[in-house]
mmCIF file of C-alpha atoms in Angstrom:
data_model
loop_
_atom_site.group_PDB
_atom_site.id
_atom_site.type_symbol
_atom_site.label_atom_id
_atom_site.label_comp_id
_atom_site.label_asym_id
_atom_site.label_seq_id
_atom_site.Cartn_x
_atom_site.Cartn_y
_atom_site.Cartn_z
ATOM 1 C CA MET A 1 -28.296 55.461 -25.495
ATOM 2 C CA ARG A 2 -31.912 56.110 -26.492
ATOM 3 C CA CYS A 3 -33.033 52.956 -24.644
ATOM 4 C CA LYS A 4 -31.307 54.149 -21.492
ATOM 5 C CA LEU A 5 -32.998 57.542 -21.763
ATOM 6 C CA LYS A 6 -36.399 55.867 -22.196
ATOM 7 C CA LEU A 7 -35.839 53.711 -19.133
ATOM 8 C CA ILE A 8 -34.797 56.731 -17.070
ATOM 9 C CA LEU A 9 -37.882 58.654 -18.229
ATOM 10 C CA ILE A 10 -40.266 55.763 -17.394
ATOM 11 C CA PHE A 11 -38.656 55.290 -13.982
ATOM 12 C CA SER A 12 -38.975 59.025 -13.243
ATOM 13 C CA LEU A 13 -42.659 59.029 -14.209
ATOM 14 C CA LEU A 14 -43.346 56.075 -11.927
ATOM 15 C CA ILE A 15 -41.702 57.849 -8.994
ATOM 16 C CA LEU A 16 -43.676 61.034 -9.666
ATOM 17 C CA SER A 17 -46.991 59.220 -10.032
ATOM 18 C CA ALA A 18 -46.703 57.359 -6.689
ATOM 19 C CA PRO A 19 -47.403 60.370 -4.439
ATOM 20 C CA LEU A 20 -50.223 61.453 -6.752
ATOM 21 C CA ALA A 21 -51.979 58.110 -6.292
ATOM 22 C CA ALA A 22 -51.421 58.265 -2.543
ATOM 23 C CA GLY A 23 -52.813 61.801 -2.513
ATOM 24 C CA ALA A 24 -55.982 60.698 -4.310
ATOM 25 C CA GLN A 25 -56.571 57.978 -1.712
ATOM 26 C CA SER A 26 -55.924 60.468 1.098
ATOM 27 C CA THR A 27 -58.415 62.935 -0.393
ATOM 28 C CA GLN A 28 -61.132 60.272 -0.480
ATOM 29 C CA SER A 29 -60.341 59.249 3.083
ATOM 30 C CA ASP A 30 -60.434 62.844 4.298
ATOM 31 C CA SER A 31 -63.834 63.447 2.684
ATOM 32 C CA VAL A 32 -65.443 60.538 4.584
ATOM 33 C CA GLN A 33 -66.641 62.036 7.875
ATOM 34 C CA VAL A 34 -67.892 59.309 10.212
ATOM 35 C CA LYS A 35 -70.638 60.492 12.551
ATOM 36 C CA ARG A 36 -71.283 57.156 14.268
ATOM 37 C CA GLU A 37 -69.907 53.631 13.917
ATOM 38 C CA ARG A 38 -71.269 50.554 15.686
ATOM 39 C CA VAL A 39 -70.316 46.887 15.593
ATOM 40 C CA PHE A 40 -72.682 43.976 16.318
ATOM 41 C CA LYS A 41 -71.549 40.358 16.480
ATOM 42 C CA GLY A 42 -73.693 37.221 16.386
ATOM 43 C CA GLU A 43 -76.961 37.511 18.294
ATOM 44 C CA ALA A 44 -76.042 41.046 19.368
ATOM 45 C CA LEU A 45 -77.621 41.942 16.016
ATOM 46 C CA TYR A 46 -80.919 42.069 17.935
ATOM 47 C CA GLY A 47 -79.596 45.307 19.416
ATOM 48 C CA PHE A 48 -79.532 46.821 15.931
ATOM 49 C CA MET A 49 -82.764 45.422 14.485
ATOM 50 C CA ASN A 50 -85.628 43.929 16.480
ATOM 51 C CA GLY A 51 -87.355 42.436 13.460
ATOM 52 C CA GLY A 52 -85.319 40.708 10.785
ATOM 53 C CA SER A 53 -82.345 39.558 12.858
ATOM 54 C CA GLU A 54 -83.474 35.924 12.644
ATOM 55 C CA LEU A 55 -83.264 36.072 8.849
ATOM 56 C CA TYR A 56 -79.623 37.187 8.941
ATOM 57 C CA LEU A 57 -78.769 34.577 11.573
ATOM 58 C CA GLU A 58 -80.347 31.895 9.384
ATOM 59 C CA TYR A 59 -77.809 32.894 6.726
ATOM 60 C CA SER A 60 -74.925 32.423 9.196
ATOM 61 C CA PHE A 61 -74.432 36.092 10.082
ATOM 62 C CA ARG A 62 -71.155 36.878 11.859
ATOM 63 C CA GLU A 63 -70.682 40.632 12.231
ATOM 64 C CA LEU A 64 -72.268 43.932 11.238
ATOM 65 C CA LYS A 65 -70.480 47.237 11.005
ATOM 66 C CA ALA A 66 -73.065 50.046 10.777
ATOM 67 C CA ILE A 67 -71.676 53.458 9.845
ATOM 68 C CA ASP A 68 -73.478 56.799 9.631
ATOM 69 C CA LEU A 69 -71.344 59.236 7.673
ATOM 70 C CA THR A 70 -71.120 62.310 5.494
ATOM 71 C CA TYR A 71 -69.430 61.976 2.114
ATOM 72 C CA LYS A 72 -68.984 64.873 -0.305
ATOM 73 C CA GLY A 73 -71.535 66.888 1.653
ATOM 74 C CA GLU A 74 -74.276 64.235 1.673
ATOM 75 C CA GLU A 75 -75.533 61.811 4.335
ATOM 76 C CA TYR A 76 -75.106 58.038 3.960
ATOM 77 C CA THR A 77 -75.630 54.921 6.035
ATOM 78 C CA VAL A 78 -73.250 52.080 5.225
ATOM 79 C CA GLU A 79 -74.019 48.610 6.579
ATOM 80 C CA ILE A 80 -71.397 45.888 6.166
ATOM 81 C CA TYR A 81 -72.602 42.364 7.000
ATOM 82 C CA LYS A 82 -69.891 39.744 7.258
ATOM 83 C CA MET A 83 -71.334 36.270 6.745
ATOM 84 C CA GLU A 84 -69.838 32.805 7.119
ATOM 85 C CA SER A 85 -69.319 32.269 3.378
ATOM 86 C CA PRO A 86 -69.741 33.965 -0.026
ATOM 87 C CA GLU A 87 -72.758 31.698 -0.556
ATOM 88 C CA ASP A 88 -74.424 33.081 2.593
ATOM 89 C CA ALA A 89 -73.572 36.658 1.587
ATOM 90 C CA PHE A 90 -75.219 36.118 -1.785
ATOM 91 C CA GLY A 91 -78.211 34.500 -0.072
ATOM 92 C CA ILE A 92 -78.982 37.449 2.208
ATOM 93 C CA TYR A 93 -78.343 39.807 -0.714
ATOM 94 C CA SER A 94 -80.645 37.825 -3.016
ATOM 95 C CA VAL A 95 -83.687 38.055 -0.739
ATOM 96 C CA HIS A 96 -83.308 41.850 -0.509
ATOM 97 C CA THR A 97 -83.078 42.657 -4.224
ATOM 98 C CA PHE A 98 -86.214 44.350 -5.514
ATOM 99 C CA GLY A 99 -87.179 47.716 -6.979
ATOM 100 C CA ALA A 100 -83.924 47.942 -8.922
ATOM 101 C CA LEU A 101 -83.252 50.733 -11.388
ATOM 102 C CA PHE A 102 -79.936 49.147 -12.410
ATOM 103 C CA LYS A 103 -78.701 45.577 -11.874
ATOM 104 C CA ASP A 104 -75.242 44.015 -12.041
ATOM 105 C CA THR A 105 -73.626 47.117 -13.507
ATOM 106 C CA LEU A 106 -70.571 48.396 -11.638
ATOM 107 C CA PHE A 107 -70.289 45.269 -9.507
ATOM 108 C CA ARG A 108 -70.794 41.671 -10.598
ATOM 109 C CA TYR A 109 -73.891 41.436 -8.377
ATOM 110 C CA SER A 110 -75.543 44.733 -7.508
ATOM 111 C CA CYS A 111 -79.001 46.244 -7.075
ATOM 112 C CA HIS A 112 -79.262 50.017 -7.406
ATOM 113 C CA SER A 113 -82.622 51.522 -6.390
ATOM 114 C CA SER A 114 -83.555 55.189 -5.976
ATOM 115 C CA MET A 115 -82.253 55.395 -2.391
ATOM 116 C CA GLN A 116 -80.032 52.342 -1.894
ATOM 117 C CA LEU A 117 -77.130 50.424 -3.410
ATOM 118 C CA GLN A 118 -76.707 46.758 -2.450
ATOM 119 C CA THR A 119 -74.028 44.277 -3.419
ATOM 120 C CA CYS A 120 -72.255 41.189 -2.145
ATOM 121 C CA LEU A 121 -68.494 40.866 -2.416
ATOM 122 C CA GLY A 122 -66.854 37.709 -1.158
ATOM 123 C CA ASP A 123 -68.305 36.765 2.223
ATOM 124 C CA THR A 124 -69.770 40.248 2.805
ATOM 125 C CA TYR A 125 -73.111 41.881 2.006
ATOM 126 C CA TYR A 126 -73.073 45.686 1.635
ATOM 127 C CA SER A 127 -75.937 48.161 1.829
ATOM 128 C CA VAL A 128 -75.511 51.898 1.243
ATOM 129 C CA VAL A 129 -78.577 54.065 1.863
ATOM 130 C CA PHE A 130 -78.518 57.674 0.668
ATOM 131 C CA GLU A 131 -80.583 60.583 1.910
ATOM 132 C CA LYS A 132 -81.276 62.125 -1.511
ATOM 133 C CA PRO A 133 -83.132 59.950 -4.051
ATOM 134 C CA SER A 134 -81.285 59.265 -7.294
ATOM 135 C CA ASP A 135 -82.730 58.302 -10.684
ATOM 136 C CA SER A 136 -79.297 57.341 -11.988
ATOM 137 C CA ILE A 137 -76.362 55.457 -10.486
ATOM 138 C CA ASN A 138 -75.150 57.149 -7.314
ATOM 139 C CA TYR A 139 -71.406 57.009 -7.910
ATOM 140 C CA ASN A 140 -70.697 58.322 -4.407
ATOM 141 C CA ALA A 141 -72.319 55.148 -3.022
ATOM 142 C CA VAL A 142 -70.164 53.072 -5.372
ATOM 143 C CA GLU A 143 -67.066 54.881 -4.132
ATOM 144 C CA LEU A 144 -68.055 54.198 -0.526
ATOM 145 C CA ILE A 145 -68.337 50.464 -1.191
ATOM 146 C CA ASN A 146 -64.932 50.522 -2.884
ATOM 147 C CA TYR A 147 -63.544 52.468 0.069
ATOM 148 C CA TYR A 148 -64.870 50.008 2.680
ATOM 149 C CA SER A 149 -64.068 46.830 0.733
ATOM 150 C CA ASP A 150 -60.882 45.463 -0.813
ATOM 151 C CA ALA A 151 -59.816 44.268 -4.256
ATOM 152 C CA GLN A 152 -59.739 40.615 -3.194
ATOM 153 C CA LYS A 153 -63.412 40.679 -2.214
ATOM 154 C CA ARG A 154 -64.397 42.658 -5.307
ATOM 155 C CA SER A 155 -62.864 39.993 -7.556
ATOM 156 C CA ALA A 156 -64.359 37.002 -5.689
ATOM 157 C CA TYR A 157 -66.852 34.717 -7.422
ATOM 158 C CA ILE A 158 -69.867 32.979 -5.937
ATOM 159 C CA ASP A 159 -69.512 29.221 -6.324
ATOM 160 C CA PHE A 160 -72.934 28.486 -7.823
ATOM 161 C CA PRO A 161 -73.796 24.787 -8.263
ATOM 162 C CA GLU A 162 -73.060 23.595 -11.791
ATOM 163 C CA GLU A 163 -76.739 23.114 -12.710
ATOM 164 C CA VAL A 164 -77.585 26.627 -11.513
ATOM 165 C CA ARG A 165 -74.570 28.171 -13.224
ATOM 166 C CA GLU A 166 -75.577 26.615 -16.556
ATOM 167 C CA SER A 167 -79.143 27.957 -16.304
ATOM 168 C CA VAL A 168 -78.713 31.496 -14.997
ATOM 169 C CA LYS A 169 -78.265 34.437 -17.367
ATOM 170 C CA ARG A 170 -79.248 37.455 -15.310
ATOM 171 C CA VAL A 171 -78.484 37.129 -11.620
ATOM 172 C CA SER A 172 -79.719 39.914 -9.341
ATOM 173 C CA GLY A 173 -83.463 39.851 -8.803
ATOM 174 C CA ASN A 174 -83.812 36.533 -10.660
ATOM 175 C CA LEU A 175 -81.670 34.099 -8.658
ATOM 176 C CA LYS A 176 -82.465 33.480 -4.971
ATOM 177 C CA TYR A 177 -80.686 31.275 -2.461
ATOM 178 C CA MET A 178 -82.441 29.831 0.606
ATOM 179 C CA LYS A 179 -81.368 27.499 3.397
ATOM 180 C CA GLY A 180 -84.250 27.826 5.838
ATOM 181 C CA PRO A 181 -87.911 28.819 6.301
ATOM 182 C CA LEU A 182 -87.282 32.532 6.882
ATOM 183 C CA GLY A 183 -85.312 32.939 3.678
ATOM 184 C CA MET A 184 -87.966 30.982 1.821
ATOM 185 C CA PHE A 185 -90.754 33.159 3.206
ATOM 186 C CA ALA A 186 -88.820 36.273 2.132
ATOM 187 C CA ALA A 187 -87.887 35.034 -1.346
ATOM 188 C CA SER A 188 -90.418 32.400 -2.459
ATOM 189 C CA PRO A 189 -93.317 32.092 0.024
ATOM 190 C CA GLU A 190 -95.282 29.982 -2.468
ATOM 191 C CA LEU A 191 -92.846 27.121 -1.789
ATOM 192 C CA THR A 192 -93.489 26.873 1.949
ATOM 193 C CA ASP A 193 -96.132 24.136 1.555
ATOM 194 C CA TYR A 194 -93.598 21.944 -0.253
ATOM 195 C CA PHE A 195 -91.049 22.332 2.525
ATOM 196 C CA LYS A 196 -93.021 21.546 5.654
ATOM 197 C CA ASN A 197 -90.797 19.513 8.035
ATOM 198 C CA ILE A 198 -87.894 19.596 5.565
ATOM 199 C CA THR A 199 -84.504 20.658 6.965
ATOM 200 C CA ASP A 200 -80.802 20.563 6.034
ATOM 201 C CA TYR A 201 -81.061 21.788 2.463
ATOM 202 C CA LYS A 202 -79.825 24.377 0.014
ATOM 203 C CA LEU A 203 -82.390 25.744 -2.414
ATOM 204 C CA TRP A 204 -81.749 27.955 -5.425
ATOM 205 C CA THR A 205 -84.694 29.405 -7.328
ATOM 206 C CA LEU A 206 -84.411 31.000 -10.734
ATOM 207 C CA LYS A 207 -87.071 33.069 -12.441
ATOM 208 C CA GLU A 208 -87.493 31.905 -16.019
ATOM 209 C CA GLU A 209 -86.985 34.465 -18.788
ATOM 210 C CA ASN A 210 -90.245 35.320 -20.593
ATOM 211 C CA SER A 211 -92.210 32.846 -18.484
ATOM 212 C CA SER A 212 -94.471 32.844 -15.451
ATOM 213 C CA LEU A 213 -92.653 29.777 -14.127
ATOM 214 C CA SER A 214 -89.540 29.531 -11.970
ATOM 215 C CA LYS A 215 -87.011 26.727 -11.566
ATOM 216 C CA ALA A 216 -85.999 25.344 -8.182
ATOM 217 C CA PHE A 217 -82.755 23.440 -7.570
ATOM 218 C CA PHE A 218 -82.813 21.471 -4.318
ATOM 219 C CA TYR A 219 -79.648 20.067 -2.706
ATOM 220 C CA SER A 220 -79.488 17.999 0.481
ATOM 221 C CA LYS A 221 -77.546 15.121 2.020
ATOM 222 C CA ASN A 222 -80.420 14.400 4.404
ATOM 223 C CA LYS A 223 -82.175 11.292 3.021
ATOM 224 C CA GLU A 224 -85.330 11.995 5.036
ATOM 225 C CA SER A 225 -85.584 15.541 3.650
ATOM 226 C CA ILE A 226 -85.072 14.245 0.107
ATOM 227 C CA ALA A 227 -87.825 11.651 0.574
ATOM 228 C CA ARG A 228 -90.231 14.246 1.995
ATOM 229 C CA LEU A 229 -89.680 16.642 -0.894
ATOM 230 C CA LYS A 230 -90.135 13.864 -3.456
ATOM 231 C CA SER A 231 -93.385 12.946 -1.736
ATOM 232 C CA SER A 232 -94.542 16.601 -1.922
ATOM 233 C CA LEU A 233 -93.682 16.684 -5.626
ATOM 234 C CA ALA A 234 -95.229 13.324 -6.459
ATOM 235 C CA ASP A 235 -98.096 14.883 -8.417
ATOM 236 C CA SER A 236 -95.898 17.386 -10.240
ATOM 237 C CA ASP A 237 -95.276 16.976 -13.983
ATOM 238 C CA SER A 238 -92.096 19.060 -13.885
ATOM 239 C CA PHE A 239 -90.021 17.077 -11.410
ATOM 240 C CA PHE A 240 -86.574 15.698 -12.223
ATOM 241 C CA GLU A 241 -84.061 13.996 -9.942
ATOM 242 C CA GLY A 242 -80.470 14.413 -11.047
ATOM 243 C CA GLU A 243 -77.197 13.344 -9.476
ATOM 244 C CA GLY A 244 -77.213 15.022 -6.068
ATOM 245 C CA PHE A 245 -80.077 17.411 -6.786
ATOM 246 C CA ILE A 246 -83.800 17.686 -7.516
ATOM 247 C CA LEU A 247 -85.097 20.102 -10.122
ATOM 248 C CA PHE A 248 -88.730 21.210 -10.280
ATOM 249 C CA GLU A 249 -90.796 24.104 -11.581
ATOM 250 C CA PHE A 250 -93.315 26.193 -9.674
#
């Protein structure tokens, strides 16, 4: 008899809690007041930003949703960049991470500065800019990213190459991903001389802890590009060719 009463009580609590959860979601939705929303696909991104569009396109940009809104009485700009893959989303995120007050806190990969929160979730890069500077985590910005994303993207992992995954400890601000000259110029301009006339590659750079040196992991199936990089690194003492990759320090 007691077991039956417990089951009835649990079932009643579940029924009562359902509308409460729905009400909480509705309250959050009602407090987001969209002032302007624009969508840009492919090369139409030039209509949103004159300078910088080429960088996003190099990382296989697909679509931007730019939203100006008011949330809990404050102004925010939310930019949602859908890329071709989670790798590309991390790449465009990685070249924008600097000036962080907090890193990799409430999201697996996140950069929280005084006026912006950035993260990449799945195949999407998110930027939330707030009007009022914040010296601590702006939880309203976090809530907006949760509101405009979904649980599947928030739980997605970036498929780092095995060699990179084994080396990296702290991600945001330390690990960069490049696949072309514009990304390289934004993230590691000192490498541009090594990569003259080299195409079809994936390059991960990792800032060494407590060192002035950084590691670079180069991946390519283009034999000509591999040969050119090896020629550029011929005089380097810290050059190692592994199975399917080249590792060097700079």
